[in-house]
mmCIF file of C-alpha atoms in Angstrom:
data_model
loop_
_atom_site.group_PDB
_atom_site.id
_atom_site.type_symbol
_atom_site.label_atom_id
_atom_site.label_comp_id
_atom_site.label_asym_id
_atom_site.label_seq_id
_atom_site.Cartn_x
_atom_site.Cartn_y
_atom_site.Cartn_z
ATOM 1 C CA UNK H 10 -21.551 -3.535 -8.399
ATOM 2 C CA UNK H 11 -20.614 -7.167 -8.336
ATOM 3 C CA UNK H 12 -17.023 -8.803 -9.097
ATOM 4 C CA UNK H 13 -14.925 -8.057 -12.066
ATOM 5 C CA UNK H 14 -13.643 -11.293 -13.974
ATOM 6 C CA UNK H 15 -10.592 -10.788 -12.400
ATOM 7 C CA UNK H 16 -11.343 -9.723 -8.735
ATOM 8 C CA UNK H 17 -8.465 -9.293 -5.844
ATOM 9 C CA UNK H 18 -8.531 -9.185 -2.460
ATOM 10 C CA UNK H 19 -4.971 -7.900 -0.850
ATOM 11 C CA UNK H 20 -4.475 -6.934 2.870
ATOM 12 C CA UNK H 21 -2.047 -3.862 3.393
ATOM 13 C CA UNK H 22 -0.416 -3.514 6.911
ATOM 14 C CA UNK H 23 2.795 -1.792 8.451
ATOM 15 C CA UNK H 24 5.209 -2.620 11.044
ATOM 16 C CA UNK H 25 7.885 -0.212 12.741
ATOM 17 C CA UNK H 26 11.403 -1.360 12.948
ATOM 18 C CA UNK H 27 14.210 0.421 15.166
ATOM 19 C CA UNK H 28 16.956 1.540 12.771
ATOM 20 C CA UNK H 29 20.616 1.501 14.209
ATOM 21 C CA UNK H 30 22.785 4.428 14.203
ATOM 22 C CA UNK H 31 24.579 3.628 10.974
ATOM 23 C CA UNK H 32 21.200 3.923 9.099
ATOM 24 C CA UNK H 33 21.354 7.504 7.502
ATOM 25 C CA UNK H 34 18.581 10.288 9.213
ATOM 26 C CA UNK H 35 17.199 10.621 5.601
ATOM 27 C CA UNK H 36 15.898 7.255 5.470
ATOM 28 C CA UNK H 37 14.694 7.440 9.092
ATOM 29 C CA UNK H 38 11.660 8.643 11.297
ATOM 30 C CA UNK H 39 9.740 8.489 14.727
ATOM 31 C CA UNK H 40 6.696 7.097 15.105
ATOM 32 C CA UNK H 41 4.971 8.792 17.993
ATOM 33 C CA UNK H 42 2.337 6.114 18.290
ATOM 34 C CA UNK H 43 4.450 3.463 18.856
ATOM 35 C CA UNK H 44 7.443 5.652 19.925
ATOM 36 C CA UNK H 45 10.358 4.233 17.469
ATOM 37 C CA UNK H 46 12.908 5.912 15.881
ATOM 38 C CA UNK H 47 13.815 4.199 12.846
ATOM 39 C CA UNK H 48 11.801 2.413 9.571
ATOM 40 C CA UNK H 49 8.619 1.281 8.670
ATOM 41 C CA UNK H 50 7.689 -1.345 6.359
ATOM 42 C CA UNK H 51 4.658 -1.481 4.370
ATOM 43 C CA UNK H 52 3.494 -5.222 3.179
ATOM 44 C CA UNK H 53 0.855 -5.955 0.800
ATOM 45 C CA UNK H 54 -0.232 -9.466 0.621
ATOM 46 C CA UNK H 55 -3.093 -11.794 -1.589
ATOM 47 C CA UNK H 56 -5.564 -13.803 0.903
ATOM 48 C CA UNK H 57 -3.105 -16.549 0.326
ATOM 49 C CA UNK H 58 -0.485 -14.580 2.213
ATOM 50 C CA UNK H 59 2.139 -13.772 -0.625
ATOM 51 C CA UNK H 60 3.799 -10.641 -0.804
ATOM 52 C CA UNK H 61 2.449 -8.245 -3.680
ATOM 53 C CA UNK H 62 5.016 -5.120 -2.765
ATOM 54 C CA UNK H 63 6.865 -4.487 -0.342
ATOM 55 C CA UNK H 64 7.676 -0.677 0.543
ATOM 56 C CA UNK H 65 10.251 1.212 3.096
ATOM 57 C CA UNK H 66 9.668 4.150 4.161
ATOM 58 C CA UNK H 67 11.055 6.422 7.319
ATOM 59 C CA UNK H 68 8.580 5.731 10.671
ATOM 60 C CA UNK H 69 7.125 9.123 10.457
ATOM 61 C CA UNK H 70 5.084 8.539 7.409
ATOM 62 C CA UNK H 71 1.687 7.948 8.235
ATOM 63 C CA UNK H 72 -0.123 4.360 7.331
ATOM 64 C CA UNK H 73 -2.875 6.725 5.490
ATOM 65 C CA UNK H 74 -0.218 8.256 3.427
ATOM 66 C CA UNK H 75 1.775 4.981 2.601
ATOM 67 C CA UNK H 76 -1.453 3.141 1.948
ATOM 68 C CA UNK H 77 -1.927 6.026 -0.902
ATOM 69 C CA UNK H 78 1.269 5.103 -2.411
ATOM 70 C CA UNK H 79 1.664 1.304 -1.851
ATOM 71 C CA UNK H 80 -1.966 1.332 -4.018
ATOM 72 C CA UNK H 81 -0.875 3.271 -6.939
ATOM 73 C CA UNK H 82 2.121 1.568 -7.413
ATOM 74 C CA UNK H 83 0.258 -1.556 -7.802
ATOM 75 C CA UNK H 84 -2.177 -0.432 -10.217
ATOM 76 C CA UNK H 85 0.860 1.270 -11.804
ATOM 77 C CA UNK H 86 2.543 -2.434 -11.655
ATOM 78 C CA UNK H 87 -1.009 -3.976 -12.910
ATOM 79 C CA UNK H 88 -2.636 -1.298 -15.226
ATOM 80 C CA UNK H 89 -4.660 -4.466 -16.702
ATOM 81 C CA UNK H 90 -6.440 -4.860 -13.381
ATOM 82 C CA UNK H 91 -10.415 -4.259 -13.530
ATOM 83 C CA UNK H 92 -10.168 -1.255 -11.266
ATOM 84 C CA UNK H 93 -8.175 0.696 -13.878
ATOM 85 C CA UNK H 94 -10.389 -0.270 -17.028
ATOM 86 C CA UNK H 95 -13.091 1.997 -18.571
ATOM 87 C CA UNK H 96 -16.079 2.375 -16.312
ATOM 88 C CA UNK H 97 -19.458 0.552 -16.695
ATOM 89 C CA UNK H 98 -21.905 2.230 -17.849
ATOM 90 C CA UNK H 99 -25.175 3.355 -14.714
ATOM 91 C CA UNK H 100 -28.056 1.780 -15.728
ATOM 92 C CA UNK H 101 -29.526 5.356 -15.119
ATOM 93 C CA UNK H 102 -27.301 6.051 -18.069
ATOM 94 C CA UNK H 103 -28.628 2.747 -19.815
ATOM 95 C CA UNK H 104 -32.153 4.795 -20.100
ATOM 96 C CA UNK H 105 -31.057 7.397 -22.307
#
């Protein structure tokens, strides 16, 4: 498959905050795994280590799910990106 002209490596991770009291229960969650009530950030950085998006989200959401989100909103941010260009032809499809 090889690299596109334009080729980016990002690392996504989360981290669970406590929330006080004051927060509003809309905004907050509990994650089991970690057990914390509260927030949970969602950081995307380059290799370089600077942020691409940053993303809040109550503790309950799952890293699977937020990973799902925090990815379309960059290519939504970046629709010039290689990954959202017209596919390359197979060479199977080359033969034709």
């Amino acid at each position: 498959m090889g690299n596109g002209p334009r080729a980016v490596a990002m690392v996504v991770d989360s981290q669970s905050v406590k929330a006080a009291e004051t927060v509003g229960k809309d905004s907050r969650g509990y994650d089991a795994a970690k057990k914390i009530s509260g927030r949970k950030r969602h950081l995307v950085v380059d290799t370089r280590g600077l942020p691409l998006l940053v993303m809040v989200t109550p503790a309950d959401m799952t890293d699977r799910d937020a990973a799902k989100e925090v990815l379309l909103r960059l290519r939504l941010m970046h629709p010039e990106s290689p990954s959202s260009g017209p596919t390359l032809p197979t060479p199977a499809s080359r033969q034709a």
